[in-house]
GROMACS .gro file of C-alpha atoms in nm:
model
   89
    1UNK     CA    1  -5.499  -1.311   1.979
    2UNK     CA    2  -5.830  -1.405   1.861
    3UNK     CA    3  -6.179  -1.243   2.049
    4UNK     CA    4  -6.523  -1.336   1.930
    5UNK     CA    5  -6.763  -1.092   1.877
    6UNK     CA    6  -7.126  -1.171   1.967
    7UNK     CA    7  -7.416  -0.970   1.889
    8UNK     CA    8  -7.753  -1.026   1.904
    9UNK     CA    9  -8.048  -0.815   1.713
   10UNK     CA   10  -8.315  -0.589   1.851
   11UNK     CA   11  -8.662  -0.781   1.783
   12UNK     CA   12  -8.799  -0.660   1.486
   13UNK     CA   13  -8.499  -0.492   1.336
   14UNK     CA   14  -8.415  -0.683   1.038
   15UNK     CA   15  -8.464  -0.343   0.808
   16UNK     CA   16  -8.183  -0.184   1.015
   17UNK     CA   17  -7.944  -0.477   0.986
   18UNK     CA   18  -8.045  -0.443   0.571
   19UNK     CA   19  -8.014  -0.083   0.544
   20UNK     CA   20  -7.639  -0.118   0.747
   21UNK     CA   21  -7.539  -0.393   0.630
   22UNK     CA   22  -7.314  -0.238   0.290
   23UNK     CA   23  -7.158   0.013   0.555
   24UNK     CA   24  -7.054  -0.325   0.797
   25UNK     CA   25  -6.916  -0.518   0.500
   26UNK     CA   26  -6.700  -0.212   0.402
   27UNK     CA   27  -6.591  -0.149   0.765
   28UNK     CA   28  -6.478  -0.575   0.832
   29UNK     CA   29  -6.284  -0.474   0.466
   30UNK     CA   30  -6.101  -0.161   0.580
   31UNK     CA   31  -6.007  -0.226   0.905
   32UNK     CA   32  -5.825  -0.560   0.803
   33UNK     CA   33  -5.869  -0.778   1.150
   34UNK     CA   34  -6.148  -1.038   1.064
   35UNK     CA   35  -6.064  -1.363   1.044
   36UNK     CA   36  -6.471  -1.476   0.988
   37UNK     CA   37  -6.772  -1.397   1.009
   38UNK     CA   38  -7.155  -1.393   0.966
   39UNK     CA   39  -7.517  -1.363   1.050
   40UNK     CA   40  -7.713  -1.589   1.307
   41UNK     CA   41  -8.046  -1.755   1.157
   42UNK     CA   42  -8.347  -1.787   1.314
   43UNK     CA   43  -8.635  -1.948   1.105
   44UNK     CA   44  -8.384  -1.817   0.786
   45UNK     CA   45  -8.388  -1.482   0.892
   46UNK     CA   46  -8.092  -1.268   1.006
   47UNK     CA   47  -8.094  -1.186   1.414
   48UNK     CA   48  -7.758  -1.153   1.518
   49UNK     CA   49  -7.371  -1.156   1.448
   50UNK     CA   50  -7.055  -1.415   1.509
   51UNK     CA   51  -6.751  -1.195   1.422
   52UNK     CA   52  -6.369  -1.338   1.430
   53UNK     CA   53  -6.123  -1.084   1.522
   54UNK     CA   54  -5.732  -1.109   1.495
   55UNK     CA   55  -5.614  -0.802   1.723
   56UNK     CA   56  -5.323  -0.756   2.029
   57UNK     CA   57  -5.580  -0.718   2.316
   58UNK     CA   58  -5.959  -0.682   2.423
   59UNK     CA   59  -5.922  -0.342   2.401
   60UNK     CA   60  -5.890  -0.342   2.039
   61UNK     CA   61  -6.175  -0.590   1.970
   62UNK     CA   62  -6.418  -0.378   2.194
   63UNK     CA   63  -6.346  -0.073   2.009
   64UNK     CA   64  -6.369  -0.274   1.675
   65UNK     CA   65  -6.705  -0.375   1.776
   66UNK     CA   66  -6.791  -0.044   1.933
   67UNK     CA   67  -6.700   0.125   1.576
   68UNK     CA   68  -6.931  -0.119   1.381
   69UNK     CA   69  -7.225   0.044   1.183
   70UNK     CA   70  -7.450  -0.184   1.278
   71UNK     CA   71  -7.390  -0.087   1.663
   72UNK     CA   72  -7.372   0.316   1.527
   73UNK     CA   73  -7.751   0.221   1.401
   74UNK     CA   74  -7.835   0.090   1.724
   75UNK     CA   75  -7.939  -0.265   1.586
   76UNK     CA   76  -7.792  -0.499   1.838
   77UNK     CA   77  -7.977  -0.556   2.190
   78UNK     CA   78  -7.670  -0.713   2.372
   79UNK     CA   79  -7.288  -0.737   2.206
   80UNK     CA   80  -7.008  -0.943   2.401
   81UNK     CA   81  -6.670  -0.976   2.299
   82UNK     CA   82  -6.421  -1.256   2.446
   83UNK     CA   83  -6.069  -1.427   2.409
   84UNK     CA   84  -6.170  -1.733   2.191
   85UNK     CA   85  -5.921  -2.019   2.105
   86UNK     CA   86  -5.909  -2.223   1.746
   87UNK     CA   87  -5.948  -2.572   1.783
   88UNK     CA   88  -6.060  -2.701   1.460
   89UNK     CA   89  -6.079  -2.556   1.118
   0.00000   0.00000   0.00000
């Protein structure tokens, strides 16, 4: 099944997402279940996270996100993960 992860920054916390952000690209690489992913924009900056995950239940994707450096570093203020469906692409 795939589960979106959403996460949205804390205002002001761009430095954290920089200063975690080598730690989240090796964790998406080790733990083998992202499908896609990336940063949302706002005015070109960095302020939140779309994460695809491949995994057998919502239990698994909320523990994926909960294991996430950037939530360890307490960047985001809200995170929601959800069944999501592939239409097109």
């Amino acid at each position: 099944m795939l589960y979106a992860v959403i996460c949205r920054d804390k205002p002001g916390h761009l430095q954290t997402r920089l200063d975690t952000r080598a730690a989240h690209l090796a964790y998406i690489e080790a733990t083998g279940i992202v499908k896609m992913a990336g940063p949302f924009l706002e005015g070109g900056q960095m302020c939140g996270s779309l994460v695809i995950l491949e995994t057998d239940s919502l239990e698994a994707a909320q523990a994926w996100a909960a294991g996430d450096p950037y939530a360890a570093a307490g960047l985001f203020e809200s995170v929601s993960v959800t069944e999501w469906k592939k239409v097109i692409g």
